């Protein structure tokens, strides 16, 4: 039995200097069981075409330079065994940059927006730093554990370029920057937590634009789970009284309000509660569709009609909310 | 050349090449002191290889530890070749430096008291490696970058520095090009610093990043300046069997044991007291000796086993999580359940650009270059001598990087002046770029590089003889000739990484020559340099630093410099 496999790689090729449109070039090679995606990138460059370009450095998943997409899947090339993907994708691999619209050359993209977003959250401990300290700051293991590996982010951009919210709203900070906001806000040495919470509470920019799709968690090669940090930021905004009443916070409150009342989500009430009757008007089209699908009833929006079914164990649900709720809404 | 009109000239107080721990620490201090400073890096600062350090950073913080003990261990580890004044400075300032890093935001692991946690490491009489799980370098690099960024440092990332301006004993900046568009610029400066890291890529089997091609070493050497102790290459005992990727010394520090194919815990033979925690040169030789005698495991019997299965799984999961993942990703072995195949891997260059204790570059054993500083792995302030102790390299980089910055500030305050550069200063580098781009020969860069790397691992590796070194020298000389006859595929100006790899190969060939020439003249065995034909240390003849100079035809000549001795008399070294 042979230890290698014949593999076809379709690589995205584009040079902003010379090409009008991108194209895909095919490379065939025998791939062994210990080879990584980075080895295949290197082999394209070293054995087939020296002009093939990509970023890389450390070779072991710690510098974050070599994030690309393989068959649409966010991949850190130096940490991903090739065989695993060959099994998944039937011996045919497609190499593409993390974001095609940002491509400069082949796998290399312009990451300016990524770094700009990162810079926006004050990605450093804000404190007066003693240049000649006699002792370290005390930090309990409990405090250390609160970082939740958010400090392990290697800025590879895999989550950033996988986030559909960011794709739709270029002003949104995105999962990587929000993870950084969490990492520094949770740091007991830092003094700018409130500013970061205020920034990340801003509608259109901050955590409220996360649509909870978990793409970032899926994409992260270091298993950092950015959405967990985004959720923590949500909570911290309420806990530290940064959250102000607006459509986003009222939307969040609306969930609790509805569950408390019915044990079920009242789709219509949440719209009324978060956006008011005037706001409701702009959702009429969606409402019509939902009515057709049977998700809401025509009179759901009327405050004097309560036609939402009640959960059987509503009292227990209400008790649970009471126990788990740390902050008054 | 008629391209000079395209060359932009920037003026700075200070220019630093390299943005790892050393470069960033200097840049932060300079910027904070109000000096106009540029940092040039061929990567992004956060991609620097400092971030790959795993196990720890040394400081005598333990209750029954002392800086003097740290000094002794370092000097003994160096096989007495380290300069003891520099070692004293490093060990004395280590606790403050680490606490400074902590204050800046480094996420160190903590002990029950809430202080920075420490673990045992090879060659050290007490636990003193402060750590952040098994990603200490990353935690440090992030913190220093974050605070340097906060300070407002000016970074030219993805710029490749290929030459320096050196005339009449003074350096006045560097020449570099923007990798994005190939535009060449002169960075004219009052003081210049190199902090470009090591040259581990010389070896086929190595733990280093692709970027570690040792560019600045040959940049310096091309101007007739010396390199020091280049024959001392550290082979780390635990590289993953197939790839050479590092499995930190922390794996042994936390209790990992080494076994050969017969299931013998072979370190009993080589270092009965320290066992797996003897210094790196000792353990690496023991591993390779077992392999040579046919007691290896894994592919072609080229590895030995490191076993951690007797440890509490929680120790692995909380203190070595990255290592576990690496062994799984690279060779499908889970250290919770089974031993891991490891082998000695080229890891670190003890030698480099010679500097005095203030990080000023030396022109000879007794003279200094004006306006020129170096720190970190590319430099040789000689705290590591012939063999570096684990967790001393990140310490050296951070501490001497900062120290260099402080000394550069002092030089600027004392009136270091700008010798105005002209576009003509870029000529040599522009010619090099043009020559490589237009060379229409028959040789290919990846093939020449592979030949160099295979040769270095086989003939200038853990075990060396006159015969093997002569063979490697012959190979390098022929590769230097063949290099003139290359052809690269990429002729574009945008992210021309093909061009960059060719320039880097030129640097690798030259610094390899220094390694081999140094190893040939040093007819003794000391630390990481082991001559089978001269298996003992010879203090009478070789308690000296090697200073090697290269002429235009790549001929290397050797001079000897004194070692700064001190409170620790050279003694036989046993573990």
mmCIF file with all atom_site columns, N, CA and C in Angstrom, chain B residues 203 205 231-238 280-292 302 343-347 454-465 468-469 515 519 524-533:
data_model
loop_
_atom_site.group_PDB
_atom_site.id
_atom_site.type_symbol
_atom_site.label_atom_id
_atom_site.label_alt_id
_atom_site.label_comp_id
_atom_site.label_asym_id
_atom_site.label_entity_id
_atom_site.label_seq_id
_atom_site.pdbx_PDB_ins_code
_atom_site.Cartn_x
_atom_site.Cartn_y
_atom_site.Cartn_z
_atom_site.occupancy
_atom_site.B_iso_or_equiv
_atom_site.pdbx_formal_charge
_atom_site.auth_seq_id
_atom_site.auth_comp_id
_atom_site.auth_asym_id
_atom_site.auth_atom_id
_atom_site.pdbx_PDB_model_num
ATOM 1   N N  . UNK B 1 203 ? 20.158 24.670 8.421  1.00 0.00 ? 203 UNK B N  1
ATOM 2   C CA . UNK B 1 203 ? 20.116 23.223 8.600  1.00 0.00 ? 203 UNK B CA 1
ATOM 3   C C  . UNK B 1 203 ? 18.819 22.634 8.060  1.00 0.00 ? 203 UNK B C  1
ATOM 4   N N  . UNK B 1 205 ? 17.352 19.990 9.252  1.00 0.00 ? 205 UNK B N  1
ATOM 5   C CA . UNK B 1 205 ? 16.532 19.610 10.386 1.00 0.00 ? 205 UNK B CA 1
ATOM 6   C C  . UNK B 1 205 ? 16.665 20.716 11.429 1.00 0.00 ? 205 UNK B C  1
ATOM 7   N N  . UNK B 1 231 ? 30.745 29.128 15.063 1.00 0.00 ? 231 UNK B N  1
ATOM 8   C CA . UNK B 1 231 ? 30.720 27.653 15.023 1.00 0.00 ? 231 UNK B CA 1
ATOM 9   C C  . UNK B 1 231 ? 29.818 27.061 16.101 1.00 0.00 ? 231 UNK B C  1
ATOM 10  N N  . UNK B 1 232 ? 29.416 27.893 17.068 1.00 0.00 ? 232 UNK B N  1
ATOM 11  C CA . UNK B 1 232 ? 28.602 27.360 18.157 1.00 0.00 ? 232 UNK B CA 1
ATOM 12  C C  . UNK B 1 232 ? 27.114 27.429 17.830 1.00 0.00 ? 232 UNK B C  1
ATOM 13  N N  . UNK B 1 233 ? 26.610 26.311 17.353 1.00 0.00 ? 233 UNK B N  1
ATOM 14  C CA . UNK B 1 233 ? 25.201 26.199 17.004 1.00 0.00 ? 233 UNK B CA 1
ATOM 15  C C  . UNK B 1 233 ? 24.559 25.279 18.037 1.00 0.00 ? 233 UNK B C  1
ATOM 16  N N  . UNK B 1 234 ? 23.437 25.698 18.566 1.00 0.00 ? 234 UNK B N  1
ATOM 17  C CA . UNK B 1 234 ? 22.773 24.827 19.528 1.00 0.00 ? 234 UNK B CA 1
ATOM 18  C C  . UNK B 1 234 ? 21.814 23.871 18.834 1.00 0.00 ? 234 UNK B C  1
ATOM 19  N N  . UNK B 1 235 ? 21.986 22.590 19.155 1.00 0.00 ? 235 UNK B N  1
ATOM 20  C CA . UNK B 1 235 ? 21.018 21.597 18.695 1.00 0.00 ? 235 UNK B CA 1
ATOM 21  C C  . UNK B 1 235 ? 20.118 21.280 19.872 1.00 0.00 ? 235 UNK B C  1
ATOM 22  N N  . UNK B 1 236 ? 18.853 21.541 19.701 1.00 0.00 ? 236 UNK B N  1
ATOM 23  C CA . UNK B 1 236 ? 17.899 21.323 20.793 1.00 0.00 ? 236 UNK B CA 1
ATOM 24  C C  . UNK B 1 236 ? 17.551 19.842 20.825 1.00 0.00 ? 236 UNK B C  1
ATOM 25  N N  . UNK B 1 237 ? 17.522 19.257 22.018 1.00 0.00 ? 237 UNK B N  1
ATOM 26  C CA . UNK B 1 237 ? 17.303 17.805 22.084 1.00 0.00 ? 237 UNK B CA 1
ATOM 27  C C  . UNK B 1 237 ? 15.941 17.357 21.555 1.00 0.00 ? 237 UNK B C  1
ATOM 28  N N  . UNK B 1 238 ? 14.940 18.210 21.678 1.00 0.00 ? 238 UNK B N  1
ATOM 29  C CA . UNK B 1 238 ? 13.620 17.688 21.340 1.00 0.00 ? 238 UNK B CA 1
ATOM 30  C C  . UNK B 1 238 ? 12.938 18.424 20.198 1.00 0.00 ? 238 UNK B C  1
ATOM 31  N N  . UNK B 1 280 ? 21.588 21.365 27.123 1.00 0.00 ? 280 UNK B N  1
ATOM 32  C CA . UNK B 1 280 ? 21.088 20.909 25.822 1.00 0.00 ? 280 UNK B CA 1
ATOM 33  C C  . UNK B 1 280 ? 22.134 20.189 24.983 1.00 0.00 ? 280 UNK B C  1
ATOM 34  N N  . UNK B 1 281 ? 23.368 20.704 24.979 1.00 0.00 ? 281 UNK B N  1
ATOM 35  C CA . UNK B 1 281 ? 24.390 20.053 24.166 1.00 0.00 ? 281 UNK B CA 1
ATOM 36  C C  . UNK B 1 281 ? 24.592 18.606 24.613 1.00 0.00 ? 281 UNK B C  1
ATOM 37  N N  . UNK B 1 282 ? 24.586 18.393 25.933 1.00 0.00 ? 282 UNK B N  1
ATOM 38  C CA . UNK B 1 282 ? 24.805 17.052 26.481 1.00 0.00 ? 282 UNK B CA 1
ATOM 39  C C  . UNK B 1 282 ? 23.666 16.109 26.077 1.00 0.00 ? 282 UNK B C  1
ATOM 40  N N  . UNK B 1 283 ? 22.434 16.568 26.222 1.00 0.00 ? 283 UNK B N  1
ATOM 41  C CA . UNK B 1 283 ? 21.286 15.707 25.910 1.00 0.00 ? 283 UNK B CA 1
ATOM 42  C C  . UNK B 1 283 ? 21.220 15.435 24.399 1.00 0.00 ? 283 UNK B C  1
ATOM 43  N N  . UNK B 1 284 ? 21.493 16.462 23.591 1.00 0.00 ? 284 UNK B N  1
ATOM 44  C CA . UNK B 1 284 ? 21.446 16.272 22.133 1.00 0.00 ? 284 UNK B CA 1
ATOM 45  C C  . UNK B 1 284 ? 22.464 15.238 21.668 1.00 0.00 ? 284 UNK B C  1
ATOM 46  N N  . UNK B 1 285 ? 23.671 15.342 22.213 1.00 0.00 ? 285 UNK B N  1
ATOM 47  C CA . UNK B 1 285 ? 24.684 14.361 21.821 1.00 0.00 ? 285 UNK B CA 1
ATOM 48  C C  . UNK B 1 285 ? 24.281 12.962 22.266 1.00 0.00 ? 285 UNK B C  1
ATOM 49  N N  . UNK B 1 286 ? 23.704 12.859 23.470 1.00 0.00 ? 286 UNK B N  1
ATOM 50  C CA . UNK B 1 286 ? 23.272 11.549 23.963 1.00 0.00 ? 286 UNK B CA 1
ATOM 51  C C  . UNK B 1 286 ? 22.234 10.951 23.012 1.00 0.00 ? 286 UNK B C  1
ATOM 52  N N  . UNK B 1 287 ? 21.269 11.774 22.585 1.00 0.00 ? 287 UNK B N  1
ATOM 53  C CA . UNK B 1 287 ? 20.227 11.288 21.673 1.00 0.00 ? 287 UNK B CA 1
ATOM 54  C C  . UNK B 1 287 ? 20.840 10.818 20.358 1.00 0.00 ? 287 UNK B C  1
ATOM 55  N N  . UNK B 1 288 ? 21.726 11.633 19.787 1.00 0.00 ? 288 UNK B N  1
ATOM 56  C CA . UNK B 1 288 ? 22.291 11.284 18.488 1.00 0.00 ? 288 UNK B CA 1
ATOM 57  C C  . UNK B 1 288 ? 23.220 10.074 18.596 1.00 0.00 ? 288 UNK B C  1
ATOM 58  N N  . UNK B 1 289 ? 23.864 9.922  19.761 1.00 0.00 ? 289 UNK B N  1
ATOM 59  C CA . UNK B 1 289 ? 24.718 8.748  19.969 1.00 0.00 ? 289 UNK B CA 1
ATOM 60  C C  . UNK B 1 289 ? 23.860 7.468  19.998 1.00 0.00 ? 289 UNK B C  1
ATOM 61  N N  . UNK B 1 290 ? 22.718 7.534  20.680 1.00 0.00 ? 290 UNK B N  1
ATOM 62  C CA . UNK B 1 290 ? 21.805 6.383  20.712 1.00 0.00 ? 290 UNK B CA 1
ATOM 63  C C  . UNK B 1 290 ? 21.351 6.046  19.292 1.00 0.00 ? 290 UNK B C  1
ATOM 64  N N  . UNK B 1 291 ? 21.020 7.079  18.535 1.00 0.00 ? 291 UNK B N  1
ATOM 65  C CA . UNK B 1 291 ? 20.570 6.876  17.151 1.00 0.00 ? 291 UNK B CA 1
ATOM 66  C C  . UNK B 1 291 ? 21.691 6.241  16.326 1.00 0.00 ? 291 UNK B C  1
ATOM 67  N N  . UNK B 1 292 ? 22.922 6.766  16.486 1.00 0.00 ? 292 UNK B N  1
ATOM 68  C CA . UNK B 1 292 ? 24.055 6.239  15.717 1.00 0.00 ? 292 UNK B CA 1
ATOM 69  C C  . UNK B 1 292 ? 24.334 4.775  16.041 1.00 0.00 ? 292 UNK B C  1
ATOM 70  N N  . UNK B 1 302 ? 15.652 7.263  13.435 1.00 0.00 ? 302 UNK B N  1
ATOM 71  C CA . UNK B 1 302 ? 16.342 8.547  13.591 1.00 0.00 ? 302 UNK B CA 1
ATOM 72  C C  . UNK B 1 302 ? 15.922 9.317  14.842 1.00 0.00 ? 302 UNK B C  1
ATOM 73  N N  . UNK B 1 343 ? 14.025 14.211 18.121 1.00 0.00 ? 343 UNK B N  1
ATOM 74  C CA . UNK B 1 343 ? 15.421 14.114 17.724 1.00 0.00 ? 343 UNK B CA 1
ATOM 75  C C  . UNK B 1 343 ? 16.058 15.497 17.812 1.00 0.00 ? 343 UNK B C  1
ATOM 76  N N  . UNK B 1 344 ? 17.394 15.537 17.900 1.00 0.00 ? 344 UNK B N  1
ATOM 77  C CA . UNK B 1 344 ? 18.074 16.834 18.044 1.00 0.00 ? 344 UNK B CA 1
ATOM 78  C C  . UNK B 1 344 ? 17.854 17.694 16.800 1.00 0.00 ? 344 UNK B C  1
ATOM 79  N N  . UNK B 1 345 ? 17.532 18.953 17.006 1.00 0.00 ? 345 UNK B N  1
ATOM 80  C CA . UNK B 1 345 ? 17.204 19.842 15.894 1.00 0.00 ? 345 UNK B CA 1
ATOM 81  C C  . UNK B 1 345 ? 17.968 21.163 16.035 1.00 0.00 ? 345 UNK B C  1
ATOM 82  N N  . UNK B 1 346 ? 18.493 21.675 14.905 1.00 0.00 ? 346 UNK B N  1
ATOM 83  C CA . UNK B 1 346 ? 19.240 22.941 14.943 1.00 0.00 ? 346 UNK B CA 1
ATOM 84  C C  . UNK B 1 346 ? 18.312 24.037 15.443 1.00 0.00 ? 346 UNK B C  1
ATOM 85  N N  . UNK B 1 347 ? 18.764 24.787 16.423 1.00 0.00 ? 347 UNK B N  1
ATOM 86  C CA . UNK B 1 347 ? 17.826 25.619 17.174 1.00 0.00 ? 347 UNK B CA 1
ATOM 87  C C  . UNK B 1 347 ? 18.274 27.048 17.358 1.00 0.00 ? 347 UNK B C  1
ATOM 88  N N  . UNK B 1 454 ? 21.052 20.079 3.653  1.00 0.00 ? 454 UNK B N  1
ATOM 89  C CA . UNK B 1 454 ? 21.390 18.667 3.868  1.00 0.00 ? 454 UNK B CA 1
ATOM 90  C C  . UNK B 1 454 ? 22.841 18.529 4.314  1.00 0.00 ? 454 UNK B C  1
ATOM 91  N N  . UNK B 1 455 ? 23.697 19.270 3.646  1.00 0.00 ? 455 UNK B N  1
ATOM 92  C CA . UNK B 1 455 ? 25.122 19.214 3.981  1.00 0.00 ? 455 UNK B CA 1
ATOM 93  C C  . UNK B 1 455 ? 25.398 19.690 5.392  1.00 0.00 ? 455 UNK B C  1
ATOM 94  N N  . UNK B 1 456 ? 24.752 20.777 5.787  1.00 0.00 ? 456 UNK B N  1
ATOM 95  C CA . UNK B 1 456 ? 24.995 21.319 7.128  1.00 0.00 ? 456 UNK B CA 1
ATOM 96  C C  . UNK B 1 456 ? 24.573 20.317 8.197  1.00 0.00 ? 456 UNK B C  1
ATOM 97  N N  . UNK B 1 457 ? 23.400 19.719 8.019  1.00 0.00 ? 457 UNK B N  1
ATOM 98  C CA . UNK B 1 457 ? 22.935 18.758 9.020  1.00 0.00 ? 457 UNK B CA 1
ATOM 99  C C  . UNK B 1 457 ? 23.851 17.531 9.066  1.00 0.00 ? 457 UNK B C  1
ATOM 100 N N  . UNK B 1 458 ? 24.300 17.077 7.900  1.00 0.00 ? 458 UNK B N  1
ATOM 101 C CA . UNK B 1 458 ? 25.133 15.869 7.872  1.00 0.00 ? 458 UNK B CA 1
ATOM 102 C C  . UNK B 1 458 ? 26.563 16.145 8.340  1.00 0.00 ? 458 UNK B C  1
ATOM 103 N N  . UNK B 1 459 ? 27.125 17.271 7.917  1.00 0.00 ? 459 UNK B N  1
ATOM 104 C CA . UNK B 1 459 ? 28.577 17.447 8.087  1.00 0.00 ? 459 UNK B CA 1
ATOM 105 C C  . UNK B 1 459 ? 28.991 18.573 9.033  1.00 0.00 ? 459 UNK B C  1
ATOM 106 N N  . UNK B 1 460 ? 28.086 19.415 9.432  1.00 0.00 ? 460 UNK B N  1
ATOM 107 C CA . UNK B 1 460 ? 28.447 20.484 10.378 1.00 0.00 ? 460 UNK B CA 1
ATOM 108 C C  . UNK B 1 460 ? 27.421 20.512 11.506 1.00 0.00 ? 460 UNK B C  1
ATOM 109 N N  . UNK B 1 461 ? 26.927 19.331 11.866 1.00 0.00 ? 461 UNK B N  1
ATOM 110 C CA . UNK B 1 461 ? 25.838 19.215 12.832 1.00 0.00 ? 461 UNK B CA 1
ATOM 111 C C  . UNK B 1 461 ? 26.316 18.906 14.237 1.00 0.00 ? 461 UNK B C  1
ATOM 112 N N  . UNK B 1 462 ? 25.619 17.968 14.888 1.00 0.00 ? 462 UNK B N  1
ATOM 113 C CA . UNK B 1 462 ? 25.917 17.633 16.286 1.00 0.00 ? 462 UNK B CA 1
ATOM 114 C C  . UNK B 1 462 ? 27.338 17.075 16.410 1.00 0.00 ? 462 UNK B C  1
ATOM 115 N N  . UNK B 1 463 ? 27.735 16.199 15.471 1.00 0.00 ? 463 UNK B N  1
ATOM 116 C CA . UNK B 1 463 ? 29.089 15.635 15.479 1.00 0.00 ? 463 UNK B CA 1
ATOM 117 C C  . UNK B 1 463 ? 29.850 16.167 14.269 1.00 0.00 ? 463 UNK B C  1
ATOM 118 N N  . UNK B 1 464 ? 31.075 16.595 14.492 1.00 0.00 ? 464 UNK B N  1
ATOM 119 C CA . UNK B 1 464 ? 31.884 17.161 13.410 1.00 0.00 ? 464 UNK B CA 1
ATOM 120 C C  . UNK B 1 464 ? 33.283 16.552 13.421 1.00 0.00 ? 464 UNK B C  1
ATOM 121 N N  . UNK B 1 465 ? 33.879 16.430 12.233 1.00 0.00 ? 465 UNK B N  1
ATOM 122 C CA . UNK B 1 465 ? 35.293 16.052 12.127 1.00 0.00 ? 465 UNK B CA 1
ATOM 123 C C  . UNK B 1 465 ? 35.917 16.947 11.073 1.00 0.00 ? 465 UNK B C  1
ATOM 124 N N  . UNK B 1 468 ? 34.531 15.871 7.724  1.00 0.00 ? 468 UNK B N  1
ATOM 125 C CA . UNK B 1 468 ? 33.165 16.283 7.388  1.00 0.00 ? 468 UNK B CA 1
ATOM 126 C C  . UNK B 1 468 ? 33.099 17.791 7.124  1.00 0.00 ? 468 UNK B C  1
ATOM 127 N N  . UNK B 1 469 ? 33.860 18.544 7.908  1.00 0.00 ? 469 UNK B N  1
ATOM 128 C CA . UNK B 1 469 ? 33.822 20.006 7.747  1.00 0.00 ? 469 UNK B CA 1
ATOM 129 C C  . UNK B 1 469 ? 34.472 20.430 6.427  1.00 0.00 ? 469 UNK B C  1
ATOM 130 N N  . UNK B 1 515 ? 30.166 29.395 9.951  1.00 0.00 ? 515 UNK B N  1
ATOM 131 C CA . UNK B 1 515 ? 29.976 28.278 10.885 1.00 0.00 ? 515 UNK B CA 1
ATOM 132 C C  . UNK B 1 515 ? 31.053 27.219 10.641 1.00 0.00 ? 515 UNK B C  1
ATOM 133 N N  . UNK B 1 519 ? 34.343 26.178 12.871 1.00 0.00 ? 519 UNK B N  1
ATOM 134 C CA . UNK B 1 519 ? 34.374 24.816 13.405 1.00 0.00 ? 519 UNK B CA 1
ATOM 135 C C  . UNK B 1 519 ? 35.672 24.113 13.016 1.00 0.00 ? 519 UNK B C  1
ATOM 136 N N  . UNK B 1 524 ? 38.878 21.528 19.165 1.00 0.00 ? 524 UNK B N  1
ATOM 137 C CA . UNK B 1 524 ? 38.531 21.096 20.523 1.00 0.00 ? 524 UNK B CA 1
ATOM 138 C C  . UNK B 1 524 ? 37.024 20.822 20.518 1.00 0.00 ? 524 UNK B C  1
ATOM 139 N N  . UNK B 1 525 ? 36.525 20.310 21.657 1.00 0.00 ? 525 UNK B N  1
ATOM 140 C CA . UNK B 1 525 ? 35.073 20.177 21.807 1.00 0.00 ? 525 UNK B CA 1
ATOM 141 C C  . UNK B 1 525 ? 34.648 21.017 22.999 1.00 0.00 ? 525 UNK B C  1
ATOM 142 N N  . UNK B 1 526 ? 33.661 21.866 22.759 1.00 0.00 ? 526 UNK B N  1
ATOM 143 C CA . UNK B 1 526 ? 33.214 22.770 23.815 1.00 0.00 ? 526 UNK B CA 1
ATOM 144 C C  . UNK B 1 526 ? 31.746 23.073 23.536 1.00 0.00 ? 526 UNK B C  1
ATOM 145 N N  . UNK B 1 527 ? 30.903 22.868 24.566 1.00 0.00 ? 527 UNK B N  1
ATOM 146 C CA . UNK B 1 527 ? 29.486 23.204 24.428 1.00 0.00 ? 527 UNK B CA 1
ATOM 147 C C  . UNK B 1 527 ? 28.875 22.568 23.195 1.00 0.00 ? 527 UNK B C  1
ATOM 148 N N  . UNK B 1 528 ? 28.226 23.380 22.385 1.00 0.00 ? 528 UNK B N  1
ATOM 149 C CA . UNK B 1 528 ? 27.514 22.863 21.217 1.00 0.00 ? 528 UNK B CA 1
ATOM 150 C C  . UNK B 1 528 ? 28.421 22.425 20.080 1.00 0.00 ? 528 UNK B C  1
ATOM 151 N N  . UNK B 1 529 ? 29.709 22.740 20.173 1.00 0.00 ? 529 UNK B N  1
ATOM 152 C CA . UNK B 1 529 ? 30.648 22.384 19.106 1.00 0.00 ? 529 UNK B CA 1
ATOM 153 C C  . UNK B 1 529 ? 31.402 21.119 19.511 1.00 0.00 ? 529 UNK B C  1
ATOM 154 N N  . UNK B 1 530 ? 31.150 20.014 18.807 1.00 0.00 ? 530 UNK B N  1
ATOM 155 C CA . UNK B 1 530 ? 31.763 18.749 19.173 1.00 0.00 ? 530 UNK B CA 1
ATOM 156 C C  . UNK B 1 530 ? 32.567 18.188 18.015 1.00 0.00 ? 530 UNK B C  1
ATOM 157 N N  . UNK B 1 531 ? 33.892 18.121 18.210 1.00 0.00 ? 531 UNK B N  1
ATOM 158 C CA . UNK B 1 531 ? 34.783 17.553 17.195 1.00 0.00 ? 531 UNK B CA 1
ATOM 159 C C  . UNK B 1 531 ? 35.151 16.152 17.633 1.00 0.00 ? 531 UNK B C  1
ATOM 160 N N  . UNK B 1 532 ? 34.750 15.169 16.843 1.00 0.00 ? 532 UNK B N  1
ATOM 161 C CA . UNK B 1 532 ? 35.068 13.791 17.212 1.00 0.00 ? 532 UNK B CA 1
ATOM 162 C C  . UNK B 1 532 ? 36.562 13.540 17.197 1.00 0.00 ? 532 UNK B C  1
ATOM 163 N N  . UNK B 1 533 ? 37.284 14.323 16.351 1.00 0.00 ? 533 UNK B N  1
ATOM 164 C CA . UNK B 1 533 ? 38.738 14.146 16.293 1.00 0.00 ? 533 UNK B CA 1
ATOM 165 C C  . UNK B 1 533 ? 39.455 14.945 17.394 1.00 0.00 ? 533 UNK B C  1
#
